[in-house]
């Protein structure tokens, strides 16, 4: 079978059978370790950076990013092997703990499961999403919510779904990155961190644009200089 590109459509199979139609993941040299180390180019570790991953009283620490810096260490990277990406699709109620990585490499089965969680549930359609979104959500989860769930309210959208949302006044962009499988709208519940603070950390990943709304954050892998939504 030929390799699947980002946004290529695949008809849904039951979750436990997904690996049967999974092909090679989209071409990319990005691994968990290279992504985490890449963050170091835009982050400065504060004095006495922690080696653990705090999940409480994180608001003040978020901007100095001690938890993310800790993720760059070999010890934390080894520990991360047993920590799944936990996604909660708020539209379907699905919750899934996903083993996103095998060592320093992507887990093909985990990527399929993540794609399923970001499916267009209205059209019952799964596509392969830009894996950088999953890497970013994984880092944000570990930094802000620990063993909690990242709440996803919008992932991939077919053109039909996007046009329906536009007609109903939801505000979907005509050329939305959601239709290209390169965007996710999410919420990370943390009473000690504001959405603005989480958005600023996400923006620091430099993988694309980040927009803040009243009750969720949009993140995509398009031009990072694009700006809209609330100020953060």
Coordinates of N, CA, C and O in Angstrom, one line a residue, residues 15-185:
X15 N -12.1 0.6 16.1 CA -10.8 1.0 16.7 C -9.8 -0.1 16.8 O -8.7 0.0 16.5
X16 N -10.3 -1.3 17.3 CA -9.4 -2.4 17.5 C -8.9 -2.9 16.2 O -7.9 -3.7 16.2
X17 N -9.4 -2.6 15.0 CA -9.0 -3.1 13.8 C -8.2 -2.0 13.0 O -7.8 -2.3 11.9
X18 N -8.0 -0.8 13.5 CA -7.4 0.2 12.8 C -6.1 -0.1 12.2 O -5.7 0.3 11.1
X19 N -5.3 -0.8 13.0 CA -3.9 -1.1 12.5 C -4.0 -1.9 11.2 O -3.0 -2.0 10.5
X20 N -5.1 -2.5 10.8 CA -5.2 -3.3 9.6 C -5.1 -2.3 8.4 O -4.6 -2.8 7.3
X21 N -5.6 -1.1 8.5 CA -5.5 -0.2 7.3 C -4.5 0.9 7.5 O -4.4 1.8 6.7
X22 N -3.7 0.8 8.5 CA -2.7 1.8 8.7 C -1.5 1.5 7.8 O -1.0 0.4 7.7
X23 N -1.0 2.6 7.1 CA 0.1 2.5 6.3 C 1.3 3.3 6.9 O 1.2 3.6 8.1
X24 N 2.3 3.6 6.2 CA 3.4 4.4 6.8 C 2.9 5.8 7.2 O 2.1 6.4 6.4
X25 N 3.3 6.3 8.3 CA 2.9 7.6 8.7 C 3.4 8.6 7.7 O 4.3 8.4 7.0
X26 N 2.8 9.9 7.8 CA 3.2 10.9 6.8 C 4.7 11.1 7.0 O 5.3 11.0 8.0
X27 N 5.3 11.4 5.8 CA 6.8 11.6 5.8 C 7.2 12.7 6.7 O 6.8 13.9 6.5
X28 N 8.1 12.4 7.7 CA 8.6 13.5 8.6 C 9.8 12.9 9.3 O 9.8 11.7 9.7
X29 N 10.7 13.7 9.6 CA 11.9 13.3 10.4 C 11.7 13.7 11.9 O 12.6 13.4 12.7
X30 N 10.5 14.2 12.2 CA 10.3 14.7 13.6 C 10.0 13.4 14.4 O 9.2 12.6 14.2
X31 N 10.8 13.3 15.5 CA 10.5 12.3 16.5 C 10.3 13.0 17.8 O 10.4 14.2 17.9
X32 N 9.9 12.3 18.8 CA 9.6 12.9 20.1 C 10.8 13.6 20.6 O 10.8 14.8 21.1
X33 N 12.0 12.9 20.5 CA 13.2 13.5 21.1 C 13.6 14.8 20.3 O 14.0 15.8 20.9
X34 N 13.5 14.8 19.0 CA 13.9 15.9 18.2 C 13.0 17.1 18.5 O 13.3 18.2 18.5
X35 N 11.7 16.8 18.7 CA 10.7 17.8 18.9 C 11.0 18.5 20.3 O 11.1 19.7 20.4
X36 N 11.2 17.6 21.3 CA 11.5 18.2 22.6 C 12.8 19.0 22.6 O 12.8 20.0 23.2
X37 N 13.8 18.4 22.0 CA 15.1 19.2 22.0 C 14.9 20.5 21.2 O 15.6 21.5 21.5
X38 N 14.1 20.4 20.1 CA 13.9 21.6 19.3 C 13.3 22.8 20.1 O 13.5 23.9 19.8
X39 N 12.5 22.4 21.2 CA 11.9 23.4 22.0 C 13.0 24.2 22.7 O 12.8 25.4 23.0
X40 N 14.1 23.6 22.9 CA 15.2 24.3 23.7 C 15.7 25.5 23.0 O 16.2 26.4 23.6
X41 N 15.6 25.6 21.6 CA 16.1 26.7 20.9 C 15.3 28.0 21.2 O 15.8 29.1 21.0
X42 N 14.1 27.8 21.7 CA 13.3 29.0 22.1 C 12.9 29.1 23.5 O 12.1 29.9 23.9
X43 N 13.6 28.3 24.4 CA 13.3 28.3 25.8 C 14.6 28.5 26.6 O 15.6 27.9 26.2
X44 N 14.5 29.1 27.7 CA 15.6 29.3 28.6 C 15.3 28.7 29.9 O 14.3 29.1 30.5
X45 N 16.0 27.7 30.4 CA 15.7 27.1 31.6 C 16.0 28.1 32.8 O 17.0 28.7 32.9
X46 N 15.0 28.2 33.7 CA 15.2 29.1 34.8 C 16.2 28.4 35.8 O 16.5 27.2 35.8
X47 N 16.8 29.2 36.7 CA 17.7 28.7 37.7 C 17.0 27.7 38.5 O 15.9 27.8 39.0
X48 N 17.7 26.6 38.7 CA 17.2 25.5 39.5 C 15.9 24.8 38.9 O 15.0 24.5 39.6
X49 N 16.0 24.7 37.6 CA 14.8 24.1 36.9 C 14.5 22.7 37.5 O 15.4 21.9 37.8
X50 N 13.2 22.5 37.6 CA 12.8 21.2 38.3 C 13.1 20.1 37.3 O 13.2 20.2 36.1
X51 N 13.1 18.9 37.9 CA 13.3 17.7 37.1 C 12.1 16.9 37.1 O 12.0 15.8 36.4
X52 N 11.0 17.3 37.8 CA 9.8 16.6 37.7 C 8.8 17.3 36.8 O 9.1 18.3 36.1
X53 N 7.5 16.9 36.9 CA 6.5 17.5 36.0 C 5.3 18.0 36.9 O 4.4 17.3 37.1
X54 N 5.4 19.2 37.4 CA 4.4 19.7 38.3 C 3.0 19.9 37.6 O 3.0 20.3 36.5
X55 N 1.9 19.6 38.3 CA 0.6 19.8 37.7 C -0.2 20.7 38.5 O -1.3 21.1 38.1
X56 N 0.3 21.1 39.7 CA -0.5 22.1 40.5 C 0.3 23.4 40.6 O 1.5 23.4 40.4
X57 N -0.4 24.5 40.9 CA 0.2 25.8 41.1 C 1.1 26.1 39.9 O 2.3 26.5 40.0
X58 N 0.6 25.9 38.7 CA 1.5 25.9 37.5 C 1.4 27.3 36.8 O 2.2 27.6 35.9
X59 N 0.5 28.1 37.2 CA 0.3 29.4 36.4 C 1.6 30.2 36.4 O 2.0 30.6 35.3
X60 N 2.2 30.4 37.5 CA 3.4 31.3 37.5 C 4.6 30.6 36.8 O 5.4 31.3 36.2
X61 N 4.6 29.3 36.9 CA 5.8 28.5 36.4 C 5.7 28.3 34.9 O 6.7 28.1 34.2
X62 N 4.5 28.5 34.3 CA 4.2 28.1 32.9 C 5.1 28.9 32.0 O 5.6 28.4 31.0
X63 N 5.2 30.2 32.3 CA 6.0 31.1 31.3 C 7.5 30.9 31.4 O 8.2 31.2 30.5
X64 N 8.0 30.3 32.5 CA 9.4 30.0 32.6 C 9.6 28.6 32.2 O 10.8 28.2 32.0
X65 N 8.6 27.8 32.0 CA 8.6 26.5 31.4 C 9.5 25.5 32.0 O 10.2 24.7 31.4
X66 N 9.5 25.4 33.4 CA 10.4 24.3 34.0 C 10.0 22.9 33.6 O 10.9 22.1 33.4
X67 N 8.7 22.7 33.5 CA 8.3 21.3 33.2 C 8.7 20.9 31.8 O 9.1 19.8 31.5
X68 N 8.6 21.9 30.8 CA 9.0 21.6 29.5 C 10.5 21.4 29.4 O 11.0 20.5 28.6
X69 N 11.2 22.1 30.1 CA 12.7 22.0 30.1 C 13.0 20.6 30.7 O 14.0 19.9 30.2
X70 N 12.3 20.2 31.7 CA 12.5 18.8 32.3 C 12.3 17.7 31.2 O 13.0 16.7 31.2
X71 N 11.4 18.0 30.3 CA 11.1 17.0 29.3 C 12.3 16.8 28.3 O 12.4 15.8 27.6
X72 N 13.2 17.7 28.3 CA 14.4 17.7 27.4 C 15.5 16.8 28.0 O 16.4 16.4 27.3
X73 N 15.4 16.4 29.2 CA 16.5 15.6 29.9 C 16.3 14.2 29.5 O 15.2 13.7 29.2
X74 N 17.4 13.4 29.5 CA 17.3 12.0 29.1 C 16.5 11.2 30.1 O 15.7 10.3 29.7
X75 N 16.5 11.6 31.4 CA 15.8 10.9 32.4 C 14.3 11.0 32.2 O 13.5 10.1 32.2
X76 N 13.9 12.3 31.9 CA 12.5 12.5 31.6 C 12.0 11.9 30.3 O 10.9 11.4 30.2
X77 N 12.9 11.8 29.3 CA 12.6 11.2 28.1 C 12.4 9.7 28.3 O 11.5 9.1 27.7
X78 N 13.2 9.1 29.1 CA 13.0 7.7 29.4 C 11.7 7.4 30.1 O 11.0 6.5 29.8
X79 N 11.4 8.3 31.1 CA 10.2 8.2 31.9 C 8.9 8.4 31.0 O 7.9 7.8 31.2
X80 N 9.1 9.2 29.9 CA 7.9 9.5 29.1 C 7.4 8.2 28.3 O 6.3 8.3 27.8
X81 N 8.2 7.2 28.3 CA 7.8 6.0 27.5 C 6.5 5.4 28.1 O 5.7 4.9 27.3
X82 N 6.3 5.6 29.4 CA 5.1 5.0 30.0 C 3.9 6.0 30.2 O 2.9 5.6 30.8
X83 N 4.1 7.2 29.7 CA 3.1 8.2 29.9 C 2.3 8.4 28.5 O 2.9 8.8 27.6
X84 N 1.0 8.1 28.5 CA 0.3 8.2 27.2 C -0.2 9.6 27.0 O -0.3 10.4 27.9
X85 N -0.6 9.9 25.8 CA -1.4 11.1 25.4 C -2.8 10.7 25.7 O -3.3 9.7 25.2
X86 N -3.5 11.5 26.5 CA -4.8 11.2 26.9 C -5.8 12.3 26.3 O -5.7 13.5 26.5
X87 N -6.6 11.8 25.4 CA -7.5 12.7 24.6 C -9.0 12.4 25.0 O -9.3 11.2 25.2
X88 N -9.8 13.4 25.1 CA -11.2 13.3 25.4 C -11.9 14.1 24.3 O -11.8 15.3 24.2
X89 N -12.6 13.4 23.4 CA -13.4 14.1 22.4 C -14.7 14.5 23.0 O -15.5 13.7 23.3
X90 N -14.9 15.8 23.1 CA -16.1 16.3 23.8 C -17.4 16.2 23.0 O -18.5 16.3 23.6
X91 N -17.2 15.9 21.7 CA -18.4 15.7 20.9 C -19.0 14.3 21.0 O -20.2 14.1 21.0
X92 N -18.1 13.4 21.0 CA -18.5 12.0 21.0 C -18.5 11.3 22.4 O -19.1 10.3 22.7
X93 N -17.7 12.0 23.3 CA -17.5 11.4 24.7 C -16.4 10.4 24.7 O -16.1 9.9 25.8
X94 N -15.8 10.1 23.6 CA -14.7 9.1 23.6 C -13.5 9.6 24.4 O -13.1 10.8 24.4
X95 N -13.0 8.7 25.2 CA -11.7 9.0 26.0 C -10.7 7.9 25.6 O -11.1 6.7 25.6
X96 N -9.5 8.2 25.4 CA -8.5 7.2 25.1 C -7.1 7.7 25.5 O -6.7 8.8 25.4
X97 N -6.4 6.7 26.2 CA -5.0 6.9 26.6 C -4.2 6.3 25.5 O -4.3 5.1 25.3
X98 N -3.4 7.1 24.8 CA -2.7 6.6 23.6 C -1.2 6.5 23.8 O -0.6 7.5 24.2
X99 N -0.6 5.4 23.6 CA 0.8 5.3 23.6 C 1.4 5.9 22.3 O 1.5 5.2 21.3
X100 N 1.7 7.1 22.3 CA 2.1 7.9 21.1 C 3.4 7.5 20.6 O 3.7 7.6 19.4
X101 N 4.3 7.1 21.5 CA 5.7 6.8 21.1 C 6.2 5.5 21.6 O 5.7 4.9 22.6
X102 N 7.1 4.9 20.8 CA 7.8 3.7 21.2 C 9.3 4.1 21.3 O 9.9 4.3 20.3
X103 N 9.8 4.3 22.5 CA 11.1 4.9 22.7 C 11.1 6.3 22.1 O 10.3 7.1 22.5
X104 N 12.0 6.6 21.2 CA 12.1 7.9 20.6 C 11.3 8.0 19.3 O 11.4 9.1 18.6
X105 N 10.6 7.0 18.9 CA 9.9 7.0 17.6 C 8.4 7.0 17.8 O 7.9 6.6 18.8
X106 N 7.8 7.3 16.7 CA 6.3 7.3 16.7 C 5.8 5.9 16.8 O 6.4 5.0 16.2
X107 N 4.7 5.7 17.5 CA 4.0 4.4 17.5 C 2.9 4.4 16.5 O 1.9 5.1 16.6
X108 N 3.1 3.6 15.4 CA 2.1 3.6 14.3 C 0.6 3.4 14.8 O -0.3 4.1 14.4
X109 N 0.5 2.4 15.7 CA -0.9 2.2 16.2 C -1.4 3.4 17.0 O -2.6 3.7 16.9
X110 N -0.5 4.0 17.8 CA -0.9 5.2 18.5 C -1.3 6.3 17.6 O -2.3 7.1 17.9
X111 N -0.6 6.5 16.5 CA -1.0 7.6 15.6 C -2.4 7.3 15.0 O -3.2 8.3 14.8
X112 N -2.7 6.1 14.7 CA -4.0 5.7 14.2 C -5.1 6.0 15.2 O -6.1 6.6 14.9
X113 N -4.8 5.7 16.4 CA -5.8 6.0 17.5 C -6.0 7.5 17.7 O -7.1 7.9 17.9
X114 N -4.9 8.2 17.6 CA -5.0 9.7 17.7 C -5.8 10.2 16.6 O -6.7 11.1 16.7
X115 N -5.6 9.7 15.3 CA -6.3 10.2 14.2 C -7.8 9.9 14.4 O -8.7 10.7 14.0
X116 N -8.1 8.7 14.9 CA -9.5 8.4 15.2 C -10.2 9.3 16.2 O -11.3 9.7 16.0
X117 N -9.5 9.8 17.2 CA -10.0 10.7 18.2 C -10.3 12.1 17.6 O -11.1 12.8 18.0
X118 N -9.5 12.4 16.5 CA -9.7 13.7 15.8 C -10.6 13.6 14.6 O -10.6 14.5 13.7
X119 N -11.3 12.5 14.4 CA -12.0 12.3 13.2 C -13.2 13.3 13.0 O -13.6 13.9 14.0
X120 N -13.7 13.4 11.8 CA -14.9 14.1 11.5 C -16.0 13.2 11.9 O -16.4 12.3 11.2
X121 N -16.6 13.4 13.1 CA -17.6 12.5 13.6 C -18.9 12.6 12.9 O -19.7 11.7 12.9
X122 N -19.1 13.8 12.3 CA -20.4 14.0 11.6 C -20.4 13.2 10.3 O -21.5 12.7 9.9
X123 N -19.3 13.1 9.7 CA -19.2 12.3 8.4 C -18.6 10.9 8.6 O -18.5 10.1 7.7
X124 N -18.3 10.6 9.9 CA -17.8 9.2 10.2 C -16.5 8.9 9.4 O -16.4 7.9 8.7
X125 N -15.6 9.9 9.4 CA -14.4 9.8 8.5 C -13.1 10.1 9.3 O -13.1 11.1 10.0
X126 N -12.1 9.3 9.1 CA -10.8 9.4 9.7 C -9.8 9.8 8.6 O -9.8 9.2 7.6
X127 N -8.9 10.7 9.0 CA -7.8 11.0 8.1 C -6.5 11.0 8.9 O -6.6 11.0 10.2
X128 N -5.4 11.1 8.3 CA -4.1 11.2 9.0 C -3.8 12.7 9.2 O -3.7 13.4 8.3
X129 N -3.7 13.0 10.5 CA -3.5 14.4 10.9 C -2.0 14.7 11.0 O -1.2 13.8 11.1
X130 N -1.6 16.0 10.9 CA -0.2 16.4 11.1 C 0.2 16.0 12.5 O -0.3 16.4 13.5
X131 N 1.2 15.1 12.5 CA 1.7 14.6 13.8 C 2.3 15.6 14.8 O 2.3 15.4 16.0
X132 N 2.7 16.8 14.2 CA 3.2 17.8 15.1 C 2.1 18.3 16.1 O 2.4 18.7 17.2
X133 N 0.9 18.2 15.7 CA -0.2 18.5 16.6 C -0.2 17.6 17.8 O -0.4 18.1 19.0
X134 N 0.0 16.3 17.6 CA 0.0 15.4 18.7 C 1.2 15.6 19.6 O 1.1 15.5 20.8
X135 N 2.4 15.9 19.0 CA 3.6 16.2 19.8 C 3.3 17.4 20.7 O 3.7 17.3 21.9
X136 N 2.7 18.4 20.2 CA 2.5 19.6 21.0 C 1.4 19.3 22.1 O 1.6 19.8 23.2
X137 N 0.4 18.6 21.7 CA -0.6 18.3 22.8 C 0.0 17.4 23.9 O -0.4 17.6 25.0
X138 N 0.9 16.6 23.5 CA 1.5 15.7 24.5 C 2.4 16.5 25.4 O 2.3 16.3 26.7
X139 N 3.1 17.5 24.9 CA 3.9 18.3 25.8 C 3.0 19.2 26.7 O 3.3 19.3 27.9
X140 N 2.0 19.7 26.1 CA 1.1 20.6 26.9 C 0.4 19.7 28.0 O 0.2 20.2 29.1
X141 N 0.0 18.5 27.7 CA -0.7 17.7 28.7 C 0.3 17.4 29.8 O -0.1 17.5 31.0
X142 N 1.5 17.0 29.5 CA 2.4 16.7 30.6 C 2.7 18.0 31.4 O 3.0 17.9 32.6
X143 N 2.8 19.1 30.8 CA 3.1 20.3 31.5 C 1.9 20.8 32.4 O 2.1 21.3 33.5
X144 N 0.7 20.7 31.9 CA -0.4 21.4 32.5 C -1.4 20.5 33.2 O -2.2 21.0 34.1
X145 N -1.5 19.3 32.8 CA -2.6 18.5 33.4 C -2.2 17.1 33.9 O -2.9 16.3 34.4
X146 N -0.9 16.7 33.7 CA -0.4 15.5 34.2 C -1.1 14.3 33.7 O -1.0 14.0 32.5
X147 N -1.8 13.6 34.5 CA -2.5 12.4 34.1 C -3.9 12.6 33.7 O -4.7 11.7 33.6
X148 N -4.3 13.9 33.5 CA -5.6 14.3 33.1 C -5.7 14.2 31.6 O -4.8 13.7 30.9
X149 N -6.9 14.7 31.1 CA -7.2 14.6 29.6 C -7.1 15.9 29.0 O -7.6 16.9 29.5
X150 N -6.7 15.9 27.7 CA -6.8 17.1 26.8 C -8.2 17.0 26.2 O -8.5 16.0 25.5
X151 N -9.0 18.0 26.3 CA -10.3 18.0 25.7 C -10.3 18.5 24.3 O -9.9 19.7 24.1
X152 N -10.7 17.7 23.4 CA -10.6 18.2 22.0 C -12.1 18.4 21.5 O -12.9 17.5 21.6
X153 N -12.3 19.6 21.0 CA -13.7 19.8 20.5 C -13.8 19.9 18.9 O -14.8 20.0 18.4
X154 N -12.6 20.0 18.3 CA -12.6 20.0 16.8 C -11.2 19.5 16.3 O -10.2 20.1 16.7
X155 N -11.2 18.6 15.4 CA -10.0 18.1 14.8 C -10.2 18.2 13.3 O -10.4 19.3 12.8
X156 N -10.1 17.1 12.6 CA -10.3 17.1 11.2 C -11.8 17.4 10.8 O -12.7 16.9 11.5
X157 N -12.0 18.2 9.7 CA -13.3 18.4 9.2 C -13.3 18.2 7.7 O -12.4 18.6 7.0
X158 N -14.3 17.5 7.2 CA -14.5 17.4 5.8 C -14.9 18.8 5.3 O -15.4 19.6 6.1
X159 N -14.8 19.0 4.0 CA -15.3 20.3 3.4 C -16.8 20.4 3.7 O -17.3 21.5 3.9
X160 N -17.5 19.3 3.6 CA -19.0 19.4 3.9 C -19.3 19.8 5.3 O -20.1 20.7 5.5
X161 N -18.6 19.3 6.3 CA -18.8 19.7 7.7 C -18.4 21.2 7.8 O -19.0 21.9 8.5
X162 N -17.2 21.6 7.3 CA -16.8 22.9 7.4 C -17.8 23.9 6.8 O -18.1 25.0 7.4
X163 N -18.4 23.6 5.7 CA -19.4 24.5 5.1 C -20.6 24.5 5.9 O -21.3 25.6 6.0
X164 N -21.0 23.4 6.5 CA -22.2 23.4 7.4 C -22.0 24.3 8.6 O -22.8 25.1 9.0
X165 N -20.8 24.3 9.1 CA -20.5 25.1 10.3 C -20.4 26.6 9.9 O -20.9 27.4 10.6
X166 N -20.0 26.9 8.7 CA -20.0 28.2 8.2 C -21.4 28.7 8.0 O -21.7 29.9 8.4
X167 N -22.3 27.9 7.5 CA -23.7 28.3 7.3 C -24.4 28.5 8.6 O -25.3 29.4 8.7
X168 N -24.0 27.8 9.7 CA -24.7 27.9 10.9 C -24.1 29.0 11.8 O -24.5 29.1 13.0
X169 N -23.1 29.7 11.3 CA -22.6 30.9 12.0 C -21.6 30.5 13.1 O -21.3 31.3 13.9
X170 N -20.9 29.3 13.0 CA -19.9 29.0 14.0 C -18.7 29.8 13.8 O -17.9 30.0 14.7
X171 N -18.4 30.3 12.5 CA -17.3 31.1 12.3 C -16.1 30.3 11.7 O -15.0 30.8 11.7
X172 N -16.4 29.2 11.1 CA -15.3 28.4 10.5 C -14.8 29.1 9.2 O -15.5 29.7 8.4
X173 N -13.5 29.1 9.1 CA -12.8 29.8 7.9 C -13.1 29.0 6.7 O -13.1 27.8 6.7
X174 N -13.2 29.7 5.6 CA -13.5 29.0 4.3 C -12.3 28.0 4.0 O -12.5 26.9 3.5
X175 N -11.1 28.5 4.2 CA -9.9 27.6 3.9 C -9.3 27.1 5.2 O -8.1 27.2 5.4
X176 N -10.2 26.6 6.1 CA -9.7 26.2 7.4 C -8.7 25.1 7.3 O -8.7 24.2 6.5
X177 N -7.7 25.2 8.2 CA -6.7 24.2 8.3 C -7.2 22.9 8.9 O -6.6 21.8 8.8
X178 N -8.4 23.0 9.5 CA -9.1 21.8 9.9 C -9.4 20.9 8.7 O -9.4 19.6 8.9
X179 N -9.7 21.4 7.6 CA -10.0 20.6 6.4 C -8.8 20.0 5.8 O -8.9 19.1 4.9
X180 N -7.6 20.5 6.2 CA -6.3 20.0 5.7 C -5.7 19.0 6.7 O -4.6 18.6 6.6
X181 N -6.4 18.7 7.8 CA -5.9 17.8 8.9 C -4.7 18.4 9.5 O -3.8 17.7 9.9
X182 N -4.7 19.7 9.7 CA -3.5 20.4 10.2 C -3.9 21.4 11.4 O -3.2 22.3 11.6
X183 N -5.0 21.1 12.0 CA -5.5 22.0 13.1 C -6.3 21.2 14.2 O -6.9 20.1 13.9
X184 N -6.3 21.7 15.4 CA -7.0 21.1 16.5 C -7.5 22.2 17.4 O -6.7 23.2 17.6
X185 N -8.7 22.2 17.9 CA -9.2 23.1 18.9 C -9.3 22.3 20.2 O -9.9 21.2 20.2

